[in-house]
mmCIF file of C-alpha atoms in Angstrom:
data_model
loop_
_atom_site.group_PDB
_atom_site.id
_atom_site.type_symbol
_atom_site.label_atom_id
_atom_site.label_comp_id
_atom_site.label_asym_id
_atom_site.label_seq_id
_atom_site.Cartn_x
_atom_site.Cartn_y
_atom_site.Cartn_z
ATOM 1 C CA UNK A 1 117.898 51.433 212.255
ATOM 2 C CA UNK A 2 119.689 49.929 208.544
ATOM 3 C CA UNK A 3 122.438 51.739 206.920
ATOM 4 C CA UNK A 4 123.792 51.623 203.350
ATOM 5 C CA UNK A 5 127.044 53.278 203.305
ATOM 6 C CA UNK A 6 129.278 54.322 199.845
ATOM 7 C CA UNK A 7 132.292 54.072 199.479
ATOM 8 C CA UNK A 8 133.467 52.670 202.307
ATOM 9 C CA UNK A 9 136.618 51.221 201.464
ATOM 10 C CA UNK A 10 138.863 54.083 203.432
ATOM 11 C CA UNK A 11 138.486 57.606 205.214
ATOM 12 C CA UNK A 12 134.776 58.633 206.093
ATOM 13 C CA UNK A 13 133.312 55.645 204.918
ATOM 14 C CA UNK A 14 135.063 53.241 206.725
ATOM 15 C CA UNK A 15 135.084 55.171 209.498
ATOM 16 C CA UNK A 16 131.178 55.838 209.653
ATOM 17 C CA UNK A 17 130.567 51.569 208.898
ATOM 18 C CA UNK A 18 132.409 51.325 212.159
ATOM 19 C CA UNK A 19 130.764 53.769 214.065
ATOM 20 C CA UNK A 20 127.691 52.409 213.069
ATOM 21 C CA UNK A 21 128.379 49.277 213.690
ATOM 22 C CA UNK A 22 129.822 49.766 217.111
ATOM 23 C CA UNK A 23 126.267 51.329 218.125
ATOM 24 C CA UNK A 24 124.019 48.657 216.883
ATOM 25 C CA UNK A 25 123.114 49.539 214.038
ATOM 26 C CA UNK A 26 123.362 46.866 210.550
ATOM 27 C CA UNK A 27 125.081 48.252 207.813
ATOM 28 C CA UNK A 28 125.386 47.382 204.201
ATOM 29 C CA UNK A 29 128.521 48.654 202.727
ATOM 30 C CA UNK A 30 130.039 49.411 199.076
ATOM 31 C CA UNK A 31 132.356 49.174 196.857
ATOM 32 C CA UNK A 32 133.167 49.808 193.523
ATOM 33 C CA UNK A 33 136.690 47.721 193.562
ATOM 34 C CA UNK A 34 134.905 45.149 196.431
ATOM 35 C CA UNK A 35 135.198 43.795 199.520
ATOM 36 C CA UNK A 36 132.493 45.439 200.860
ATOM 37 C CA UNK A 37 128.877 43.699 201.252
ATOM 38 C CA UNK A 38 127.697 45.061 197.746
ATOM 39 C CA UNK A 39 129.775 45.845 194.699
ATOM 40 C CA UNK A 40 128.489 49.439 193.346
ATOM 41 C CA UNK A 41 129.340 51.656 190.188
ATOM 42 C CA UNK A 42 127.973 55.044 190.452
ATOM 43 C CA UNK A 43 129.146 55.396 186.850
ATOM 44 C CA UNK A 44 126.746 52.424 185.918
ATOM 45 C CA UNK A 45 122.797 53.376 187.056
ATOM 46 C CA UNK A 46 121.525 49.688 186.509
ATOM 47 C CA UNK A 47 124.952 49.139 188.786
ATOM 48 C CA UNK A 48 122.961 51.747 191.651
ATOM 49 C CA UNK A 49 120.010 50.673 190.951
ATOM 50 C CA UNK A 50 120.478 46.524 191.612
ATOM 51 C CA UNK A 51 122.498 47.888 194.675
ATOM 52 C CA UNK A 52 119.836 49.623 195.660
ATOM 53 C CA UNK A 53 117.186 46.432 195.497
ATOM 54 C CA UNK A 54 119.823 44.341 197.267
ATOM 55 C CA UNK A 55 120.326 46.178 200.367
ATOM 56 C CA UNK A 56 116.605 45.838 201.292
ATOM 57 C CA UNK A 57 115.010 48.202 203.964
ATOM 58 C CA UNK A 58 116.913 51.349 203.953
ATOM 59 C CA UNK A 59 117.159 53.627 207.177
ATOM 60 C CA UNK A 60 119.658 55.833 206.652
ATOM 61 C CA UNK A 61 121.567 55.892 203.456
ATOM 62 C CA UNK A 62 125.243 57.528 203.554
ATOM 63 C CA UNK A 63 125.744 59.173 200.181
ATOM 64 C CA UNK A 64 129.791 59.644 200.682
ATOM 65 C CA UNK A 65 131.718 57.667 197.582
ATOM 66 C CA UNK A 66 133.232 60.025 195.128
ATOM 67 C CA UNK A 67 136.392 61.409 194.288
ATOM 68 C CA UNK A 68 139.089 64.772 193.855
ATOM 69 C CA UNK A 69 139.547 66.176 190.640
ATOM 70 C CA UNK A 70 141.512 69.987 191.006
ATOM 71 C CA UNK A 71 143.306 72.160 188.568
ATOM 72 C CA UNK A 72 141.807 74.760 186.504
ATOM 73 C CA UNK A 73 138.619 75.116 184.882
ATOM 74 C CA UNK A 74 140.505 75.291 181.004
ATOM 75 C CA UNK A 75 143.182 72.374 182.010
ATOM 76 C CA UNK A 76 140.169 70.068 182.503
ATOM 77 C CA UNK A 77 139.125 67.831 179.571
ATOM 78 C CA UNK A 78 135.723 67.191 178.394
ATOM 79 C CA UNK A 79 135.782 63.740 179.870
ATOM 80 C CA UNK A 80 137.319 64.317 183.265
ATOM 81 C CA UNK A 81 134.739 66.725 184.165
ATOM 82 C CA UNK A 82 131.880 64.221 182.943
ATOM 83 C CA UNK A 83 133.439 61.602 184.752
ATOM 84 C CA UNK A 84 133.519 63.692 188.405
ATOM 85 C CA UNK A 85 129.683 65.099 187.795
ATOM 86 C CA UNK A 86 129.088 61.031 187.093
ATOM 87 C CA UNK A 87 130.698 60.013 190.408
ATOM 88 C CA UNK A 88 130.134 63.408 192.702
ATOM 89 C CA UNK A 89 126.820 63.864 191.851
ATOM 90 C CA UNK A 90 124.766 62.484 189.847
ATOM 91 C CA UNK A 91 125.503 58.685 190.894
ATOM 92 C CA UNK A 92 124.476 59.841 194.605
ATOM 93 C CA UNK A 93 121.252 61.397 193.360
ATOM 94 C CA UNK A 94 120.512 58.041 191.869
ATOM 95 C CA UNK A 95 120.789 56.051 194.621
ATOM 96 C CA UNK A 96 119.160 58.636 196.521
ATOM 97 C CA UNK A 97 115.841 58.293 193.842
ATOM 98 C CA UNK A 98 116.561 53.920 193.767
ATOM 99 C CA UNK A 99 115.968 54.735 197.762
ATOM 100 C CA UNK A 100 112.963 57.210 198.540
ATOM 101 C CA UNK A 101 110.671 55.218 197.290
ATOM 102 C CA UNK A 102 110.845 52.757 200.084
ATOM 103 C CA UNK A 103 111.770 55.276 202.649
ATOM 104 C CA UNK A 104 108.110 57.191 201.710
ATOM 105 C CA UNK A 105 106.724 54.252 201.528
ATOM 106 C CA UNK A 106 107.637 53.585 205.181
ATOM 107 C CA UNK A 107 107.173 57.442 206.120
ATOM 108 C CA UNK A 108 111.055 57.371 207.676
ATOM 109 C CA UNK A 109 114.675 57.991 206.299
ATOM 110 C CA UNK A 110 117.441 59.512 206.483
ATOM 111 C CA UNK A 111 119.638 60.912 203.810
ATOM 112 C CA UNK A 112 123.487 61.986 204.425
ATOM 113 C CA UNK A 113 124.905 63.649 201.474
ATOM 114 C CA UNK A 114 128.963 64.108 202.149
ATOM 115 C CA UNK A 115 129.674 67.449 200.403
ATOM 116 C CA UNK A 116 132.878 69.545 201.345
ATOM 117 C CA UNK A 117 133.489 72.814 202.863
ATOM 118 C CA UNK A 118 134.308 73.541 199.096
ATOM 119 C CA UNK A 119 130.708 72.456 198.010
ATOM 120 C CA UNK A 120 130.055 76.128 199.955
ATOM 121 C CA UNK A 121 133.653 77.922 199.611
ATOM 122 C CA UNK A 122 134.387 77.260 195.870
ATOM 123 C CA UNK A 123 137.880 79.016 194.614
ATOM 124 C CA UNK A 124 140.185 78.767 192.052
ATOM 125 C CA UNK A 125 140.910 75.083 191.046
ATOM 126 C CA UNK A 126 138.260 73.774 192.273
ATOM 127 C CA UNK A 127 135.424 73.946 189.411
ATOM 128 C CA UNK A 128 135.259 69.644 188.990
ATOM 129 C CA UNK A 129 135.451 69.195 192.360
ATOM 130 C CA UNK A 130 133.771 72.222 193.612
ATOM 131 C CA UNK A 131 131.347 72.078 191.540
ATOM 132 C CA UNK A 132 128.969 69.146 191.429
ATOM 133 C CA UNK A 133 129.452 68.881 195.520
ATOM 134 C CA UNK A 134 127.487 72.622 195.059
ATOM 135 C CA UNK A 135 124.799 71.237 192.869
ATOM 136 C CA UNK A 136 124.339 68.373 195.163
ATOM 137 C CA UNK A 137 123.990 70.684 197.971
ATOM 138 C CA UNK A 138 121.138 72.916 196.180
ATOM 139 C CA UNK A 139 119.175 69.288 194.863
ATOM 140 C CA UNK A 140 119.554 68.130 198.358
ATOM 141 C CA UNK A 141 117.899 71.380 200.469
ATOM 142 C CA UNK A 142 115.098 71.032 197.558
ATOM 143 C CA UNK A 143 114.604 67.706 197.837
ATOM 144 C CA UNK A 144 114.736 68.584 202.626
ATOM 145 C CA UNK A 145 111.538 70.562 201.316
ATOM 146 C CA UNK A 146 109.792 67.901 199.506
ATOM 147 C CA UNK A 147 110.102 65.002 201.417
ATOM 148 C CA UNK A 148 110.099 66.549 205.024
ATOM 149 C CA UNK A 149 105.870 65.961 205.710
ATOM 150 C CA UNK A 150 107.121 61.915 204.329
ATOM 151 C CA UNK A 151 108.944 61.344 207.825
ATOM 152 C CA UNK A 152 112.440 61.835 206.333
ATOM 153 C CA UNK A 153 115.415 63.867 206.539
ATOM 154 C CA UNK A 154 118.202 64.837 204.502
ATOM 155 C CA UNK A 155 121.499 66.249 206.538
ATOM 156 C CA UNK A 156 124.594 67.691 203.855
ATOM 157 C CA UNK A 157 127.839 67.088 205.668
ATOM 158 C CA UNK A 158 130.540 69.433 205.079
ATOM 159 C CA UNK A 159 134.215 68.819 205.926
ATOM 160 C CA UNK A 160 136.707 70.819 206.196
ATOM 161 C CA UNK A 161 140.724 69.297 206.575
ATOM 162 C CA UNK A 162 140.517 65.614 207.464
ATOM 163 C CA UNK A 163 143.136 62.838 207.593
ATOM 164 C CA UNK A 164 141.865 61.094 205.065
ATOM 165 C CA UNK A 165 143.117 59.878 201.269
ATOM 166 C CA UNK A 166 141.589 62.635 199.379
ATOM 167 C CA UNK A 167 144.925 64.535 199.469
ATOM 168 C CA UNK A 168 146.391 61.060 198.275
ATOM 169 C CA UNK A 169 145.224 58.383 196.259
ATOM 170 C CA UNK A 170 141.772 59.457 196.364
ATOM 171 C CA UNK A 171 143.032 62.867 194.205
ATOM 172 C CA UNK A 172 143.539 63.767 190.232
ATOM 173 C CA UNK A 173 144.870 66.726 188.810
ATOM 174 C CA UNK A 174 144.524 67.875 185.219
ATOM 175 C CA UNK A 175 147.122 68.563 183.329
ATOM 176 C CA UNK A 176 148.952 71.891 183.741
ATOM 177 C CA UNK A 177 148.923 74.509 181.737
ATOM 178 C CA UNK A 178 152.164 77.413 182.155
ATOM 179 C CA UNK A 179 149.909 80.059 182.132
ATOM 180 C CA UNK A 180 147.558 78.675 185.715
ATOM 181 C CA UNK A 181 150.666 77.906 187.384
ATOM 182 C CA UNK A 182 151.146 80.967 189.267
ATOM 183 C CA UNK A 183 147.157 80.251 190.294
ATOM 184 C CA UNK A 184 147.267 76.556 190.624
ATOM 185 C CA UNK A 185 150.794 75.894 191.942
ATOM 186 C CA UNK A 186 150.746 77.369 195.096
ATOM 187 C CA UNK A 187 146.937 75.664 196.840
ATOM 188 C CA UNK A 188 148.328 72.245 194.948
ATOM 189 C CA UNK A 189 151.812 72.195 197.179
ATOM 190 C CA UNK A 190 150.196 73.273 199.857
ATOM 191 C CA UNK A 191 147.832 70.775 199.628
ATOM 192 C CA UNK A 192 150.055 67.899 198.584
ATOM 193 C CA UNK A 193 152.454 68.979 201.430
ATOM 194 C CA UNK A 194 149.334 68.882 204.587
ATOM 195 C CA UNK A 195 148.793 65.434 202.888
ATOM 196 C CA UNK A 196 149.017 62.710 206.369
ATOM 197 C CA UNK A 197 148.791 65.920 208.734
ATOM 198 C CA UNK A 198 145.754 66.786 207.910
ATOM 199 C CA UNK A 199 144.147 68.417 211.604
ATOM 200 C CA UNK A 200 140.791 66.388 211.813
ATOM 201 C CA UNK A 201 140.423 62.592 212.612
ATOM 202 C CA UNK A 202 137.708 61.073 210.133
ATOM 203 C CA UNK A 203 136.508 58.328 212.789
ATOM 204 C CA UNK A 204 135.350 61.795 215.532
ATOM 205 C CA UNK A 205 133.959 62.926 211.828
ATOM 206 C CA UNK A 206 131.768 60.235 211.487
ATOM 207 C CA UNK A 207 130.773 59.876 215.250
ATOM 208 C CA UNK A 208 129.372 63.706 214.527
ATOM 209 C CA UNK A 209 127.962 62.336 211.886
ATOM 210 C CA UNK A 210 126.678 59.269 213.516
ATOM 211 C CA UNK A 211 124.810 61.707 216.478
ATOM 212 C CA UNK A 212 122.864 64.127 214.003
ATOM 213 C CA UNK A 213 121.991 61.462 212.613
ATOM 214 C CA UNK A 214 120.252 59.330 215.431
ATOM 215 C CA UNK A 215 118.491 62.858 216.671
ATOM 216 C CA UNK A 216 114.560 62.936 215.929
ATOM 217 C CA UNK A 217 115.773 66.440 214.039
ATOM 218 C CA UNK A 218 119.513 66.043 212.309
ATOM 219 C CA UNK A 219 120.182 69.319 211.186
ATOM 220 C CA UNK A 220 120.059 69.940 207.501
ATOM 221 C CA UNK A 221 123.896 71.088 207.270
ATOM 222 C CA UNK A 222 126.382 70.001 209.511
ATOM 223 C CA UNK A 223 129.815 71.587 209.035
ATOM 224 C CA UNK A 224 132.674 69.060 210.142
ATOM 225 C CA UNK A 225 135.722 70.202 212.078
ATOM 226 C CA UNK A 226 136.706 73.972 213.246
ATOM 227 C CA UNK A 227 138.152 75.366 209.895
ATOM 228 C CA UNK A 228 135.041 74.143 207.954
ATOM 229 C CA UNK A 229 133.135 76.725 210.461
ATOM 230 C CA UNK A 230 135.376 79.395 210.092
ATOM 231 C CA UNK A 231 135.330 79.382 206.380
ATOM 232 C CA UNK A 232 131.594 78.888 206.019
ATOM 233 C CA UNK A 233 131.223 81.967 208.066
ATOM 234 C CA UNK A 234 133.981 84.447 206.388
ATOM 235 C CA UNK A 235 132.600 83.329 202.931
ATOM 236 C CA UNK A 236 128.914 84.385 203.997
ATOM 237 C CA UNK A 237 130.403 87.199 205.624
ATOM 238 C CA UNK A 238 131.933 88.408 202.302
ATOM 239 C CA UNK A 239 128.969 87.202 199.984
ATOM 240 C CA UNK A 240 127.006 89.601 202.578
ATOM 241 C CA UNK A 241 129.355 92.957 201.704
ATOM 242 C CA UNK A 242 129.090 91.873 198.241
ATOM 243 C CA UNK A 243 125.713 91.678 198.208
ATOM 244 C CA UNK A 244 125.549 95.507 200.087
ATOM 245 C CA UNK A 245 128.299 96.542 197.196
ATOM 246 C CA UNK A 246 126.311 95.868 193.832
ATOM 247 C CA UNK A 247 122.842 97.192 195.575
ATOM 248 C CA UNK A 248 122.325 100.617 193.602
ATOM 249 C CA UNK A 249 123.718 98.219 190.219
ATOM 250 C CA UNK A 250 120.962 95.657 190.763
ATOM 251 C CA UNK A 251 118.317 97.255 192.427
ATOM 252 C CA UNK A 252 116.142 99.461 190.433
ATOM 253 C CA UNK A 253 114.399 97.624 187.931
ATOM 254 C CA UNK A 254 110.860 97.912 188.091
ATOM 255 C CA UNK A 255 108.814 97.720 185.189
ATOM 256 C CA UNK A 256 107.963 101.566 184.298
ATOM 257 C CA UNK A 257 104.901 101.921 181.830
ATOM 258 C CA UNK A 258 106.120 104.155 178.422
ATOM 259 C CA UNK A 259 104.886 107.795 179.227
#
């Protein structure tokens, strides 16, 4: 199969390109700064469409490129928020739409969206990163239902902590405000202290993605790493409990004709 993988300069993108080629697949690797097979700037729709056209008949699209932006919601500037949504959400959706006509005409395709465990389990400091990831997940679930009958499958990958550049060069922080220091400071310190010691190997994560994509029926959701499974399970358990707790408040809403 012919793969197009975005963001192949490091991390999951580089690991996926390596394992896919080792398995005998053809890979079109894209980067923004050079060094890949194609230049691709997710902020520029024309660059996206040009890269899609140059890539040819793509069987597997992997939307991996992106960056992390963390900080309290009020700390984030308009420009920072727009850039985060442009790169982590709108760019991948534009590239997906550019390649869908070819997949549809061939009645075959695999679309892999690199989300994150925080695309499900958002928390303080994560608005600018979890926000576009959660939106990418919602759009991709809708897409999966629309294209299934066309032979196209969508897989949303939700990695936990992996030893990539995310906690280092691939991560940006907002300018802090003192009032949020006690909320944002501890998780920031923990994330920075743990960088380089994350428990999971991107090469093994990439192998899991390859195994999932090459199945006859790839999964819609693929958490990666034991932490991702545990955190998502705990999150949904809490949501179910919260649903039961508010049931008396929100249930009795049926229309009643005036007497």
